Coordinates of C-alpha atoms in Angstrom, one line a residue:
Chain A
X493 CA 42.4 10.3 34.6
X494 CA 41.3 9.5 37.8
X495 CA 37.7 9.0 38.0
X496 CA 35.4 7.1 41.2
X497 CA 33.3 4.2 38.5
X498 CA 30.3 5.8 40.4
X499 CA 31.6 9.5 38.7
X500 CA 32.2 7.7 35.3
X501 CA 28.5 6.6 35.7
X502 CA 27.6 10.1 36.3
X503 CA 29.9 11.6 33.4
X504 CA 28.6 9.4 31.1
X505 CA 24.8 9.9 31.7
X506 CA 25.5 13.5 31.0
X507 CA 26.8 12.9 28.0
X508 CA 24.0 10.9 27.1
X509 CA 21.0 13.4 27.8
X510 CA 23.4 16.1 26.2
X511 CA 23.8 14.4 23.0
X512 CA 19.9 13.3 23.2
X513 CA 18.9 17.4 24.3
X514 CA 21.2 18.4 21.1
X515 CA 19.5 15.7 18.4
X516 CA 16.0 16.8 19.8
X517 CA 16.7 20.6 19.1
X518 CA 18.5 20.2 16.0
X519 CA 15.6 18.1 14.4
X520 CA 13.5 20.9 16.4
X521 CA 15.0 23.8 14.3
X522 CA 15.9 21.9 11.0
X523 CA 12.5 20.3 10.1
X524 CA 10.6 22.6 8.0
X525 CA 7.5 22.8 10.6
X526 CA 5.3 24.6 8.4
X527 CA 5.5 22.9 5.0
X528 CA 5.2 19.9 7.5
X529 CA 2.1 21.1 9.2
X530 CA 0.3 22.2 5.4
X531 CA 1.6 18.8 4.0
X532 CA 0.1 16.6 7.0
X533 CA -2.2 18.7 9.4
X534 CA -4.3 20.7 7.0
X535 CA -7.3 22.1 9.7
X536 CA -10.1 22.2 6.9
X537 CA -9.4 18.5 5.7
X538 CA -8.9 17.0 9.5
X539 CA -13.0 18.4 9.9
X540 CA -13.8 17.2 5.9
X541 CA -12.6 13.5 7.2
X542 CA -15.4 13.5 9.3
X543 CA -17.8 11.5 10.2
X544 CA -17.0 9.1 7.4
X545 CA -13.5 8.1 9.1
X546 CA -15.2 6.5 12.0
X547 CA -18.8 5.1 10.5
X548 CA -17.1 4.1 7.9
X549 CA -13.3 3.5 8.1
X550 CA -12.7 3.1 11.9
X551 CA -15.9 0.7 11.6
X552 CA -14.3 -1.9 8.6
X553 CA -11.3 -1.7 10.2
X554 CA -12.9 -3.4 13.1
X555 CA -14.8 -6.0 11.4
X556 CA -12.1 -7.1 9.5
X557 CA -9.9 -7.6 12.4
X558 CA -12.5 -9.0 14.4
X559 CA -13.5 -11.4 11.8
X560 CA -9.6 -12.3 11.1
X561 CA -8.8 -12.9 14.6
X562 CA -11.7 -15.4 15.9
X563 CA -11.4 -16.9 12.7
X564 CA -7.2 -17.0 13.5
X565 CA -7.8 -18.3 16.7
X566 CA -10.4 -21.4 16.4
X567 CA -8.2 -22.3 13.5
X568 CA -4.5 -21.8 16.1
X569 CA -6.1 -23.5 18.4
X570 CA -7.2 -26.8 15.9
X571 CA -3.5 -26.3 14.2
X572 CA -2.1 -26.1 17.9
X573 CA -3.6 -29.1 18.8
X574 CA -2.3 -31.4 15.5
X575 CA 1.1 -29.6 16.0
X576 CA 1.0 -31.7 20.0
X577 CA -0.7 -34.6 18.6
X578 CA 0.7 -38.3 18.6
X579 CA -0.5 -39.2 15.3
X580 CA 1.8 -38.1 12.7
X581 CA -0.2 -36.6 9.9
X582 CA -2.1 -34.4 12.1
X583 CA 1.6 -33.1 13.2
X584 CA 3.0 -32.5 9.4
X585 CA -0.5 -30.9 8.1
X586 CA -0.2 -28.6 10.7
X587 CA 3.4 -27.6 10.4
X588 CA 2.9 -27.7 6.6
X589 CA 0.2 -24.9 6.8
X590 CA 2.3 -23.1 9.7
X591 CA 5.4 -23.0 7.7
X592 CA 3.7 -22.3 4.6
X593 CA 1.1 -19.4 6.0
X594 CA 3.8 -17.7 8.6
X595 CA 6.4 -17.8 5.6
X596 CA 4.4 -16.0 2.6
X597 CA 3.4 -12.4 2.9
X598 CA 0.4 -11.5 3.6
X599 CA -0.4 -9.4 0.7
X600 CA 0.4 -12.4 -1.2
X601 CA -2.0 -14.3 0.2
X602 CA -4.7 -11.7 -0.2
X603 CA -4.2 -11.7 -3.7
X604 CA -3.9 -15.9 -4.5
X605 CA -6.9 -16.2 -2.6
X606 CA -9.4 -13.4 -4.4
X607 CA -7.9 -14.3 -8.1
X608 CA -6.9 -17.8 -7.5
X609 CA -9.8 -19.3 -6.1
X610 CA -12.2 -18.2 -8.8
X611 CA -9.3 -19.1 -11.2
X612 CA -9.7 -22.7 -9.8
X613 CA -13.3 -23.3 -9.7
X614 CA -14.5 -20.8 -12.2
X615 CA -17.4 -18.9 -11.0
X616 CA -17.3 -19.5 -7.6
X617 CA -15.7 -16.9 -5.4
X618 CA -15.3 -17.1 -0.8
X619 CA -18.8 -15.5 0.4
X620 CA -19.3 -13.1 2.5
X621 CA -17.9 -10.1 -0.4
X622 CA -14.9 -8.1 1.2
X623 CA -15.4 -9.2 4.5
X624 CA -15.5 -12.8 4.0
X625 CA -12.2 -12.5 1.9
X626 CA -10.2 -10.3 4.2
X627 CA -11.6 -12.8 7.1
X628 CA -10.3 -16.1 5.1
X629 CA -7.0 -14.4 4.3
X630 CA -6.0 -12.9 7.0
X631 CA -7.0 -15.3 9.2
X632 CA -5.2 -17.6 7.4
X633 CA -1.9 -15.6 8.2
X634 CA -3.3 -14.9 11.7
X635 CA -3.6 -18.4 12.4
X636 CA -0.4 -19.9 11.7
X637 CA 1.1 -17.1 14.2
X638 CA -1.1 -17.9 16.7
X639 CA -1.0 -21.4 16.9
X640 CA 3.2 -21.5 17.5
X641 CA 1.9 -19.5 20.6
X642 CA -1.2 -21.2 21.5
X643 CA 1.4 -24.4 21.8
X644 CA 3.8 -22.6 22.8
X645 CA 1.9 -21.4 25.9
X646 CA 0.2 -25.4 26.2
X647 CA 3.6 -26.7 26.5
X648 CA 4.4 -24.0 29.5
X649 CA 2.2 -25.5 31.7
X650 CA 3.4 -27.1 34.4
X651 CA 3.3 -31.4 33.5
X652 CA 1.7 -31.8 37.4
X653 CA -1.1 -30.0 36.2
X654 CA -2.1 -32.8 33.4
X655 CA -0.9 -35.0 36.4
X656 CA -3.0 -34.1 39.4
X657 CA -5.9 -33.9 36.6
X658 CA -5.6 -36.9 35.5
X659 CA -5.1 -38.5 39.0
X660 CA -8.4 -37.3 39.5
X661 CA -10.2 -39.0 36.9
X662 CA -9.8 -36.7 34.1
X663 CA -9.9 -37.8 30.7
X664 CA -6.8 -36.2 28.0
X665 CA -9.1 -34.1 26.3
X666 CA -11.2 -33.2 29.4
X667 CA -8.1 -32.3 31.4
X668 CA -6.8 -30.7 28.4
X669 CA -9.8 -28.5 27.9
X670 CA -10.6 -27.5 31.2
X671 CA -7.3 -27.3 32.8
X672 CA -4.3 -27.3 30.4
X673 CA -6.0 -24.8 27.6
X674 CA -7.3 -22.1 30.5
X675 CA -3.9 -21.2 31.7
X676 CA -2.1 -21.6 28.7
X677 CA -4.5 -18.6 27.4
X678 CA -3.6 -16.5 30.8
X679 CA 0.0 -17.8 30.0
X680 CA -0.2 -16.2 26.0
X681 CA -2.6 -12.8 26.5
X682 CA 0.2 -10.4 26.2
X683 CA 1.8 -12.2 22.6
X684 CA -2.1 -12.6 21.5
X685 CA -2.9 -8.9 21.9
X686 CA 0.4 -8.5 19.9
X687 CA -1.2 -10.6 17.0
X688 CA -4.7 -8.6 17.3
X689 CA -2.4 -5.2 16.4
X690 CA -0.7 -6.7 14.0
X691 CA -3.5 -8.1 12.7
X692 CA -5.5 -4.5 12.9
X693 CA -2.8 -2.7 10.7
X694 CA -2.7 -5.9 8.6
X695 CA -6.5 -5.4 7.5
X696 CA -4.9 -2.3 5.5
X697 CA -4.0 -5.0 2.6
X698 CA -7.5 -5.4 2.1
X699 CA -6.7 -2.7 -0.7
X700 CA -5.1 -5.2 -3.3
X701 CA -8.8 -6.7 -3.2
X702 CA -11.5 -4.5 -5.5
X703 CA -12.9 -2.4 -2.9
X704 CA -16.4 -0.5 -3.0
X705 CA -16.6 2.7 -1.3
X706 CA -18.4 1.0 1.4
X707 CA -15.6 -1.3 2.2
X708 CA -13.2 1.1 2.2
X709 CA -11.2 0.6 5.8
X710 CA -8.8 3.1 7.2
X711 CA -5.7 3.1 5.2
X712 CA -8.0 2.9 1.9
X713 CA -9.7 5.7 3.2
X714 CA -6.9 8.0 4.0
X715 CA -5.2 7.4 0.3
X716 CA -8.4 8.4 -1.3
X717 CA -8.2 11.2 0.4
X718 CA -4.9 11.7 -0.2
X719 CA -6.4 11.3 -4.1
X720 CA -8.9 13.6 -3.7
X721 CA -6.6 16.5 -2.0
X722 CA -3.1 15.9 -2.9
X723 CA -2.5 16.4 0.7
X724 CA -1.2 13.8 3.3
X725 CA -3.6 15.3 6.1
X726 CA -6.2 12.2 5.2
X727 CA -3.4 9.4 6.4
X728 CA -2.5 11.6 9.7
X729 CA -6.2 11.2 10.3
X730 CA -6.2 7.4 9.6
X731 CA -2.8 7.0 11.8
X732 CA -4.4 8.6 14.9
X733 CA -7.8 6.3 14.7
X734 CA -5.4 3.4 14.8
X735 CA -3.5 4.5 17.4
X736 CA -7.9 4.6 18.8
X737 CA -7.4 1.2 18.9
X738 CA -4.1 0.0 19.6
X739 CA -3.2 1.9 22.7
X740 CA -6.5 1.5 24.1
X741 CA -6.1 -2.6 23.5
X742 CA -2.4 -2.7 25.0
X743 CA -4.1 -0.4 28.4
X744 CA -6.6 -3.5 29.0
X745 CA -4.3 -6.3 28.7
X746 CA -1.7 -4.6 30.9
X747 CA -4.1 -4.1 33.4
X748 CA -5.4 -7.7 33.0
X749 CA -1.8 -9.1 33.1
X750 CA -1.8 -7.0 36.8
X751 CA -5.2 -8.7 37.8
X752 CA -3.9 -12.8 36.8
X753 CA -0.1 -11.6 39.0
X754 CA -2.4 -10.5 41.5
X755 CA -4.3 -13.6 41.8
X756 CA -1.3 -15.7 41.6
Chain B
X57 CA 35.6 2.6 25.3
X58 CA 32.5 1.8 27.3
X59 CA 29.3 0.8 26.2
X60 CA 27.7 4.3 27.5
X61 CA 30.3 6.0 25.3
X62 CA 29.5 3.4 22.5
X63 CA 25.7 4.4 22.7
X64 CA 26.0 7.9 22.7
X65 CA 28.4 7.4 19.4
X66 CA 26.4 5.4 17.7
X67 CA 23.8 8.0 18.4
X68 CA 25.3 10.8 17.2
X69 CA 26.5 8.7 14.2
X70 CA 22.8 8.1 13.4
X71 CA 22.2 11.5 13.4
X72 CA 24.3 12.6 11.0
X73 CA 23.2 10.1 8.7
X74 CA 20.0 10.7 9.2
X75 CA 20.7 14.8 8.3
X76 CA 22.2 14.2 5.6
X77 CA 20.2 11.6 4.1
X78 CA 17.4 14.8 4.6
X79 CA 19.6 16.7 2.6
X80 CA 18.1 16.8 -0.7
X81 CA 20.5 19.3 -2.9
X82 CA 19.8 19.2 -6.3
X83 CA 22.4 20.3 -8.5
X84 CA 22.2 21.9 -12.2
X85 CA 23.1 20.9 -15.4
X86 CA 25.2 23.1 -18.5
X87 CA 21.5 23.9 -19.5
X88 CA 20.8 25.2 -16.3
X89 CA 17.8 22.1 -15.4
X90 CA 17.9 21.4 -12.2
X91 CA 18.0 17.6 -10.8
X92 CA 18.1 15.9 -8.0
X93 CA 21.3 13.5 -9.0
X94 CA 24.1 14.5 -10.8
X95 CA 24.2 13.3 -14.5
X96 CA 21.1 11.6 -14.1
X97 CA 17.4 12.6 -15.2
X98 CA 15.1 10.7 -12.5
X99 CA 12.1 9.6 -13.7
X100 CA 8.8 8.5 -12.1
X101 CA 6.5 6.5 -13.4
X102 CA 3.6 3.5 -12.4
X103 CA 3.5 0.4 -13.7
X104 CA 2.5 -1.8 -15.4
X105 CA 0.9 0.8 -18.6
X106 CA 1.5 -0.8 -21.5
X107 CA 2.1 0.9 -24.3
X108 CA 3.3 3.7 -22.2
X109 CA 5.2 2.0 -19.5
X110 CA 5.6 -1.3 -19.0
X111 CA 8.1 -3.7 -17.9
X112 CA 10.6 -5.4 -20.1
X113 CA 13.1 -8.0 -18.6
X114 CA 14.8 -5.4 -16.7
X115 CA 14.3 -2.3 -18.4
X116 CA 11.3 0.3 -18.0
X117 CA 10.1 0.8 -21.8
X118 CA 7.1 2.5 -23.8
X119 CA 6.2 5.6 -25.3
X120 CA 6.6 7.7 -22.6
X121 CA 10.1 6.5 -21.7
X122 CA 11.1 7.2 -24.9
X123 CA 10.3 10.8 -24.7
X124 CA 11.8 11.0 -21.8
X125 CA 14.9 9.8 -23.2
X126 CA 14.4 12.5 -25.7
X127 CA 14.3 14.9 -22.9
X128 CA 17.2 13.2 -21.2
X129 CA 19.4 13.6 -24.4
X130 CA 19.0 17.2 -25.2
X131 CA 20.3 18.0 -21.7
X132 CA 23.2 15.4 -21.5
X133 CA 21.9 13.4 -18.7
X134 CA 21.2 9.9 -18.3
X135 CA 17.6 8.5 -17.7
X136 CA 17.1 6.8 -15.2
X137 CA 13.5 5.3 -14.0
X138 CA 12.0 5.0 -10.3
X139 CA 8.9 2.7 -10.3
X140 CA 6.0 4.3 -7.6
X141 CA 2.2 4.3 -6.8
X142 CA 0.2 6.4 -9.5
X143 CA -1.4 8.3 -6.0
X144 CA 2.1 10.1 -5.1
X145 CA 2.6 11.1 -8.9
X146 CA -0.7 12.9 -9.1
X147 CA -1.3 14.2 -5.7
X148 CA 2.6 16.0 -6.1
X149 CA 4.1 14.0 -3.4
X150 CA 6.5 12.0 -5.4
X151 CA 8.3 15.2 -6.9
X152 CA 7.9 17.2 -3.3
X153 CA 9.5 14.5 -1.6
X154 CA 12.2 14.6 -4.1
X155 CA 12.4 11.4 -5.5
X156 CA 12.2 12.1 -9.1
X157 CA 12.9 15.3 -11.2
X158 CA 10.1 14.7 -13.7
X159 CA 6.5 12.8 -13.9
X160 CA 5.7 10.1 -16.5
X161 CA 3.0 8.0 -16.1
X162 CA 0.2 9.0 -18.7
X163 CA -1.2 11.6 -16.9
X164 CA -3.9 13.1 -17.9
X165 CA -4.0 17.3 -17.2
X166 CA -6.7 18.2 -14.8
X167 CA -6.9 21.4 -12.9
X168 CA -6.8 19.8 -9.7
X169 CA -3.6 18.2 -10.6
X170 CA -2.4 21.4 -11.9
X171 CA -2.3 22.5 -8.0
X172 CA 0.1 20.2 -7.0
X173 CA 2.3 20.0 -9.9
X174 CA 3.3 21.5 -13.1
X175 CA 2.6 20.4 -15.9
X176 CA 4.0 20.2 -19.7
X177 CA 2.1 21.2 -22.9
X178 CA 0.1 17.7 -24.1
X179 CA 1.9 15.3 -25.7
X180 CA -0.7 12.6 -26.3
X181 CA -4.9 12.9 -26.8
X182 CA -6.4 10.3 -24.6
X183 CA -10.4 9.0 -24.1
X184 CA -11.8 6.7 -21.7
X185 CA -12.5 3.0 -22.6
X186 CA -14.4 0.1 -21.2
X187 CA -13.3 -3.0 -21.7
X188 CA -15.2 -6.3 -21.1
X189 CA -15.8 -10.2 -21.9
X190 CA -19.3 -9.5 -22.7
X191 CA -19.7 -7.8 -26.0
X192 CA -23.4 -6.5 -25.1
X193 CA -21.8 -4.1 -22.1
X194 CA -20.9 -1.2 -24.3
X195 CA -22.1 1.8 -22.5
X196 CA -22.1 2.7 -18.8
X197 CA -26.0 2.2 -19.2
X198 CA -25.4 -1.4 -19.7
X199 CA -23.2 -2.0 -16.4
X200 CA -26.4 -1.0 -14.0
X201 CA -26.2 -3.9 -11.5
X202 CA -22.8 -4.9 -12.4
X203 CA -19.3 -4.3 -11.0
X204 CA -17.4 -1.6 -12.5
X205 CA -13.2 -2.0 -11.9
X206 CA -11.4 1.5 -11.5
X207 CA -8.1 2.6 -11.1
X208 CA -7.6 4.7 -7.6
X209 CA -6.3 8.5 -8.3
X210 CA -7.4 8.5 -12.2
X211 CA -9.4 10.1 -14.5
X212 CA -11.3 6.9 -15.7
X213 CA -12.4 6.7 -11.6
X214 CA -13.9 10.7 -11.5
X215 CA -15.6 9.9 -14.6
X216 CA -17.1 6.6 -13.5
X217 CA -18.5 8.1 -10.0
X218 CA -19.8 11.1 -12.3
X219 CA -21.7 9.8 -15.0
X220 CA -21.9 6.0 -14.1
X221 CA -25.9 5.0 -13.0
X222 CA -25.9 4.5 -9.1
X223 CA -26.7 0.8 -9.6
X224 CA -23.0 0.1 -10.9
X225 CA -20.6 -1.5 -8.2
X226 CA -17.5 0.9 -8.8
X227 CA -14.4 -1.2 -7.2
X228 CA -11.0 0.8 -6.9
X229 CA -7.4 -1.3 -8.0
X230 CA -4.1 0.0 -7.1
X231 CA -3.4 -0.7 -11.2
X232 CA -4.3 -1.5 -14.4
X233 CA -2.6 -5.0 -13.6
X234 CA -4.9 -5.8 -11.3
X235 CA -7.9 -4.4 -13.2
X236 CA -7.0 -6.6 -15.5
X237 CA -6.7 -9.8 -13.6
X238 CA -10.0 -9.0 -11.8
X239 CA -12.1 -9.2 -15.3
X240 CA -10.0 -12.3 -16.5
X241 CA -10.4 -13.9 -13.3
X242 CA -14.7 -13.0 -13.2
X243 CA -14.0 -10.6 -10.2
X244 CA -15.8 -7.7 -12.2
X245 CA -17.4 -7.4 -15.1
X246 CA -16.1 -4.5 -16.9
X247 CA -12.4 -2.0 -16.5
X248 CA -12.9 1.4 -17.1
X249 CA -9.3 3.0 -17.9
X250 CA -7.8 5.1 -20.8
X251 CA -8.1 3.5 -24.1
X252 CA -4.2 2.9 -24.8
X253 CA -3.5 0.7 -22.5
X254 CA -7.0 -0.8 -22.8
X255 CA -6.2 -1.3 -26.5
X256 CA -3.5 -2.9 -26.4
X257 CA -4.7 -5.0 -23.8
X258 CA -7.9 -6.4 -26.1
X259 CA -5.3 -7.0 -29.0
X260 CA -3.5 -9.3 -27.2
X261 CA -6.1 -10.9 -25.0
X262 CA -8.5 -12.2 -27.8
X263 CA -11.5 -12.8 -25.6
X264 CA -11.7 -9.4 -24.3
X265 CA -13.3 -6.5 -26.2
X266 CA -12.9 -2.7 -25.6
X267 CA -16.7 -1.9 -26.4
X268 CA -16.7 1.3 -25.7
X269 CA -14.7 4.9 -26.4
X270 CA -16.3 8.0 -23.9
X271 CA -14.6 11.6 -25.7
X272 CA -13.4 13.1 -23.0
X273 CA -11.1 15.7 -24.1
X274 CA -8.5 14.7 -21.8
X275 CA -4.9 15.1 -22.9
X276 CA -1.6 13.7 -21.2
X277 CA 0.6 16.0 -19.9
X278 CA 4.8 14.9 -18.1
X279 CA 5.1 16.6 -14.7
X280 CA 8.0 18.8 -12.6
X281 CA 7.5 19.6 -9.4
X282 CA 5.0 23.0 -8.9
X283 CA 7.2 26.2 -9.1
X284 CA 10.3 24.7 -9.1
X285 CA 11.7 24.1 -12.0
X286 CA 10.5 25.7 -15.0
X287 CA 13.6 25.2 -17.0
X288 CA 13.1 21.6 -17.0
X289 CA 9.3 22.1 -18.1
X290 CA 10.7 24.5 -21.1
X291 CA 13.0 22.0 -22.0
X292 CA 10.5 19.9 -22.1
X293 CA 8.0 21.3 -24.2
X294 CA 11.2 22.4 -26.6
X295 CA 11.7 18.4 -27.1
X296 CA 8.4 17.9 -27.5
X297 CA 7.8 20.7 -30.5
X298 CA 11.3 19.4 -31.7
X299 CA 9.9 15.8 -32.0
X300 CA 6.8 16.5 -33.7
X301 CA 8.7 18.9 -36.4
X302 CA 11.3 16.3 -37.3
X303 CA 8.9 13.8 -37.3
X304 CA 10.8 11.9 -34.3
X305 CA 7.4 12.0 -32.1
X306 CA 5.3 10.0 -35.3
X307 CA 8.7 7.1 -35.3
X308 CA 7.9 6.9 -31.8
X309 CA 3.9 7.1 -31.6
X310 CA 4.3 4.3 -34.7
X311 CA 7.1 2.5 -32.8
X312 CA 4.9 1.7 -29.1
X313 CA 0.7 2.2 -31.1
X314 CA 1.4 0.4 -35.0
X315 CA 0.1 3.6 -36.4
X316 CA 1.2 7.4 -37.1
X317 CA -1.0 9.8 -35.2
X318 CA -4.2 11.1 -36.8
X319 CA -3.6 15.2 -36.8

């Protein structure tokens, strides 16, 4: 068969949308829209979520992710630090705890920490309640992510830079701190924001922990309801005020990635 | 073949995977109950309720299972048990979706329940139960101030929120396991739950009391999926009659609680 390569090209791409057209229209005309719809997009519980979803859910969801990530990041940026350090038990601590924290899964973390520790020292447990817990824990997990990329993004910049820095007078640490660490966080935006989503749908484990109603956060929230209705329309509610925060979060950075080319 | 051609194979591939992975045919049985793998008699349960369900080496046993192997039997299938969350049993979803043919997970019958699934006649008379470390925390009355552990999706839960005193600090497990833990481990001071499990908990925990018993009329009830299958449900309750008139359902109940049943 004789075919030009630029024809091939054009045969094949038309094979390709046809087969995509066909799988589109036969999940179109096979799914079973209106159990579907009844199952997860019940009207009358959408509005019954309401306002409890977002002044409550939506709201613990942010705390604990908040709380996780600046807690994540000092302690990536410390663990970062001992990973590039000279002195040698700074470097195996922190690759201990990386291996160790970046290994386990979180939700086992979540649970040695709120039944361990008062295990350990009996009577004692983390303060803070909820939030201190989820904070602790999954900033523990946070952090060991983010400091392989904080050091990561350290070691991509350019040597010269420590160089010139030094060459004018500079301390380490001071050229460290107010040259090396600054573009290394320009450098490492986009994998951070990665981290701060993961993070945000991580905050869902909270559930292994006894909650109260008033630290319910948006996964909990949506499986009570599910509890309460025997309908999945409470999750579909929950999945869309993530997708509040998410997409929103990966709009900024894009645009702030634009702005630092720009400036370049 | 090129790597265009590839793609668009392996798509279509997928797909037809993915179709008939959808496909959930059930097929029927010489006694005409329906089920969702031939031979087989899927069963789904949540774990860990001990006496009812629990855990042992690698096997799924308790009182419940045993019934179900009853049930299993008489229509010449094989049990077989799939472990999920007590939230998909209750709320329906687990039997919708199709992953099991029948509910065991000592349910209590509850009219809400009863709109997303169908259930048998009783097979077991259940209460609620507190237990605690502190012998003076025997009513709900005594837990104002304290933390109350409850499991999400139950009975023991609605009753707590009901008729527990605002002051009490109702926290919500994913299951009795970790109810547990949290009062061994000082995270809460008291576990609401049914008394079977609670029971048999105290007795082999010496240094943690069930102090109280709330009557609540609540009976346990196995599950099919709503409208679906009643000849499963009849064979059901058949078993169930059957057991308890050739004194097969006492050997059991004496087998999984010490004692015969008070009737």
């Amino acid at each position: 068969m004789a075919m030009t390569p630029r024809k091939r090209a054009q045969v094949s791409r038309a094979i390709q949308y046809a087969v995509l057209v066909v799988l589109v229209l036969v999940l179109a005309f096979t799914a079973d829209w209106a159990t579907l719809k009844a199952a997860f997009l019940e009207p009358a519980l959408v509005a019954k979520q309401f306002p409890e979803v977002i002044t409550l859910a939506l709201k613990n969801t942010v705390l604990y992710t908040l709380g996780a990530f600046v807690f994540g990041l000092v302690l990536g940026l410390v663990l970062a630090l001992m990973r590039l350090s000279s002195v040698g038990p700074y470097r195996w601590l922190a690759t201990g705890f990386i291996e160790f924290f970046r290994g386990v899964p979180a939700l086992i973390v979540f649970i040695g920490l709120y039944f361990g520790l008062p295990t350990a020292f009996p009577g004692r447990q983390l303060p803070g309640g909820t939030f201190g817990t989820v904070t602790i824990a999954l900033g523990l997990v946070g952090a060991a992510y983010m400091a392989e990329t904080i050091r990561a993004g350290i070691q991509a910049v350019p040597k010269g830079q420590v160089e010139a820095a030094r060459s004018l007078g500079m301390t380490q640490s001071r050229a460290m701190v107010s040259i090396v660490i600054p573009q290394a966080f320009r450098i490492i935006l986009p994998p951070l924001t990665n981290e701060l989503i993961l993070l945000t749908k991580d905050s869902s484990l909270v559930y292994v922990l006894g909650l109260s109603v008033s630290a319910y956060e948006l996964t909990k929230f949506g499986r009570e309801g599910l509890n309460d209705e025997a309908n999945l329309t409470p999750l579909t509610v929950a999945a869309l005020c993530y997708l509040i925060i998410t997409v929103p979060l990966s709009i900024v950075v894009r645009r702030m990635e634009a702005r630092a080319e720009r400036a370049r | 073949m090129n790597t265009r051609l590839m793609t668009s194979a392996i798509a279509v591939g997928t797909l037809a995977l993915g179709l008939s992975a959808c496909a959930t045919d059930t097929t029927t049985t010489k006694s005409g109950v329906k089920v969702i793998k031939d031979g087989q008699l899927t069963v789904c349960t949540s774990l860990p309720y001990e006496p009812f369900e629990f855990k042992k080496g690698n096997e799924v046993v308790g009182f419940d299972m045993d019934l179900m192997k009853k049930v299993a039997e008489a229509n010449g299938l094989k049990m077989a048990v799939t472990v999920t969350g007590f939230e998909g049993i209750q709320s329906g979803q687990a039997l919708n979706s199709g992953t099991c043919d029948i509910a065991a997970a000592g349910m209590t019958i509850t009219p809400e329940r009863q709109k997303a699934i169908d259930f048998s006649d009783p097979y077991f008379d259940a209460t609620q139960a507190l237990l605690t470390k502190d012998k003076s925390l025997n009513s709900l009355e005594a837990l104002a101030g304290k933390s109350l552990a409850v499991m999400s999706g139950t009975t023991g839960e609605l009753y707590a929120k009901d008729k527990a005193p605002k002051t009490v600090e109702l926290k919500s497990f994913e299951d009795l396991g970790l109810q547990t833990t949290a009062l061994t481990t000082g995270q809460v001071d008291a576990v609401i739950q049914d008394n079977g499990p609670l029971l048999d908990f105290a007795k082999k925990n010496p240094d943690t009391f069930v102090t109280a018993e709330f009557q609540t009329g609540e009976q346990y009830g196995f599950a099919v999926q709503k409208g679906k299958n009643p000849e499963l449900l009849a064979s059901i309750n058949k078993v169930l009659k059957d057991s308890k008139a050739d004194g097969s359902y006492n050997a059991t109940y004496k087998t999984w609680f010490g004692t015969e049943p008070k009737s």
